């Protein structure tokens, strides 16, 4: 392990347990490291595998007429400066020469004892450094110092102890190297055995402990690979092995187990959602049952999602049709009723902006045909503060703004939107407490999805956010015009809560960019359902608050689904917001308008509504 050491002695014997079954090693000269004074020690064979057993001191010539006093002063100075053995001017070679030429030289013997103590201390420091920084070369220094100490006083118990500690450190280093080699080759059982053997010798060895962590991580990676292939039973087996590596220290294994269980849940939920989409297609029951079989394969026994899906498939198979325009509510588990829903008729429409629309962006194109072969139900209004509050109380939910402690609100003093502390779903557009009948604001898309999932659990029906296509289809309600009411540049009276030129804020502000001549009587959010419904009985799709939909953001409609299903990529953060708002420009009130918003955003302009499969 002494790289760059100049050999100057005969070969030394190797340990029997290290030489058995091995071909004789050939000594090779090692290149000298420039500008570094290294010890001259006797080495042989593979320097990376054997403890140096002896040190040949540099020759110090002491003739009969030598000035021994001067030599002792020279040795004493070298000892003070820490030059212990490196060359003929170092302390150990001089004291050794003085002692050998005159065994009665008490001062030389005393200097030799003090030099031995200094060598032992230096070796202790080197071993400590090697334990914290194995790449520093400190172990090689410790080996060399141990060889020096052995030559100085082989019978000193401290020297024998040092030899044992150096041998143990060398052995631990060799075991760690073997473990790393097996780890690189994917031999995890072998690597684990090497690292454990190293720790049996030195329980606190950092590299061996890191090696155990690396084996654990490799096992976790294998588990993750199986989980990515939806082989969750195999993943559990690898995690069990990973958990045995470090026992109760393996917090990473517990995290991986939770992560993979969450992945299993997402996979089950994704298959469930795909099956529920299948049920919206004609003759889709067969495909849904195929997905159910896959859910049952990967889900844990008794998984309620699998049970719910089985029940839903059976339900849809024999469920009678609703009629278009029918308004209904579902019962919740506590006997109360869910939000009012209206059945949207099936049909087709041209989605997106036409090239003739001068206000259209590229994200709204190309206009394309979407058809719904089965109707769906959509809530008449945005989800209200009261409705969302029932979910929070029942589920014990902590929505995003509540956890974060702030949200974006309208500030009358500056006439702008600012982030304000203490604002969450219970707050209105200006941060003051909202009325129960107002649309709920300051919710992220995850909060909206959690509400829909809770409704599904409460009612046994499948609630979710509308797809982007469903939202625009319901907003247009059969009107192909630029705006939900047609192509006219000003909304008809009582159409909705938009930015009107006649609207005035509590402080006397007016909108810079508004529908000229229009006023709705509100600066801020209006109560849900305050304005007239559209042709299909739906309120406020075009205004009041913009709304989250289920889709991930895509920069255009190229390759968009033609069946109106959500265009969703698992894990996406950029989501879609649709529909105008009380603080949106006229261009944002167009039927085709869409906006990209991060999934964690909460603000005073965004709410949501839900749809339900039928």
Phi, psi and omega in degrees: 000004182262091180283135177079018180271136178272117180283139181214037179203175180286167180295146180253153182291145176265158176296142184297321183289344180266340184261344183298132177073010181249147173291149180302135179280147178255123180293134179235138177291137180258143179295140178282135176283129184294143172063020179236121179279111182250152181293151174261109183230160177274123179227162175204160177068211181279110185296338182280354188238354188228139176289136175294127187263339184211158177231131176261111183293144174302144183290133174238112182280123177233104179277177181297329182260018182292148178276089185296326179297317179296321179295321178295320177298319179297317180294320180297318178297317178299320179297316178298325182276356178083012175271095192267321189205005195291328183208185185293344179267003181277168187295310186300310181301321182291312180297321177299314181296318179297318181292321182288326180280340177211089182301344181270001182286094184297323180294322178294318180296319178297317177298324179294320178296316180294325176295318178300316178299318179294321179296317179297318179296318179297321178295320177300317179296320180295318178296320178296318178294320180298327180292329182264336182218083184299340183269003186280348186083007183293327179296321177298320177295320179297320178299314181296317180294324177296322178295320178297313181300321179298319179292323182291317182200085183294339184270350180294127182298330177293324178292317179297320177298318178298316179303317180295318181292322178295317179298319178296316179297320178296319180295317178299317179298319179295319178296320179296319177300317179297319178297318179294324179296314177296323179297317178297326180275003179079010179272082189290324179297315179296316179300317180299319180296316179299313183295322179292323177296320177298319181288334174296326177281320184221089188302336184259010183298123186295315183295320179293320178294320175295325177299317176301317178298323179292320176298314178303315180297320179296320178294320177297320179298321178295321176298319180295322178298318177295320179296323179295335176268010180063026175259077189285332176294317177296321178299321179297324177297316178295322179294326177297317177295319179297322181293337180278350185291310183237007176063228186288355176279348191277065176298329179297326179292317177299319177297317180295320179298317178295319180296317182289325175296322176295323177296319176300316180297320179294320179297316178298315180295321178296318177294321177300312181296320178296320178295321178293326173293322176303322182292343177278348180264146174302138179060025181274356183297321181298314178296322179297323179290327174298316178294324177298320178299321178291322176300314181295331179289319187262341183281157173288150178305136179080011180301124183294332178295317178297317179297319180295320180295316179302316180297319182294319180297315178298322180298312183295327182301324186244011187280133176284154185284148168280173174251146181303138179083356181292134177256134181208167171226155175257146177284139174269169185299331182271006179094348176283179184248149175282187181294153176292132182240149175234140182279121178270130183292152176287164180155192181228164177201168177264113187265143177099182183263144177278159180295342181279353181276111183291343181266358185286147174256166179298331181293342181266007184234166355282149172299139186210159184270132177234137179233136174254113181278355177217142179289171177214162180255139179230144180295140184300324183229178170296155173298132185269169177300318181295317180295318179292327178297324176298319177298313181300316182291318183288316184270352185064033186284152172235092183300167189302311183294328177295316180293320183283329177089010179198168176198173180274129180229163175278131180251111184296325183297317181266345184069027183222177176263132182228158175272129184230137180288154176077012182256131174209202188300341179277357186260156176271191184295334182255010178092346177282163182304136180275156174280149182304329182271000177284154172298139179290134180242179174059041176238142175275171178295328177294321177298317180297318179294323178295321177298316180297320178296321177296317177301318179300316181294320183290324189256342186077007176251165184263104174259151180196175170286149177293150169289164179299321180294318179298320181297311182292324178300313181289324179296315181291323180050043178089359181265116182275006186290175181294321178252165181301334179265357180131208183261356181296141185281355179232132180295147172296157181302143176062025180283322183176180181265099180238176173280104181255147179297340180268358181281142180227135180285166178303333180264007177092011179281155173231164182280139175284327184231101189213170173286114184296130176082000180257142175214140181241358178085004181230132166248098189119195186281139175261158176303145181300133178080012182293327185258169185298144176286165175277191187297339181255013174085015183257137182257145164063020175294326184274343185208200183073284173225145169291162190223142173293143169236175190282341190286150164283158179285133169232143189290346176202180180265012177296129181069020177291150179301142179266353182260005177084005180289156177300139177264093193234134175245120182307133177089358183291148178255329181278119183243178186248138172243136182234160174086145179289176181216176178296340181236030179256151179288165176304323179297329181278358178264354178297153184297328185270356186295140178213154183221147176268128181220138178294144186296341181268356185291138169230141182202176181276004182243358187237128172232209178194164169224172184239160171238163179223134177290148178230000000 
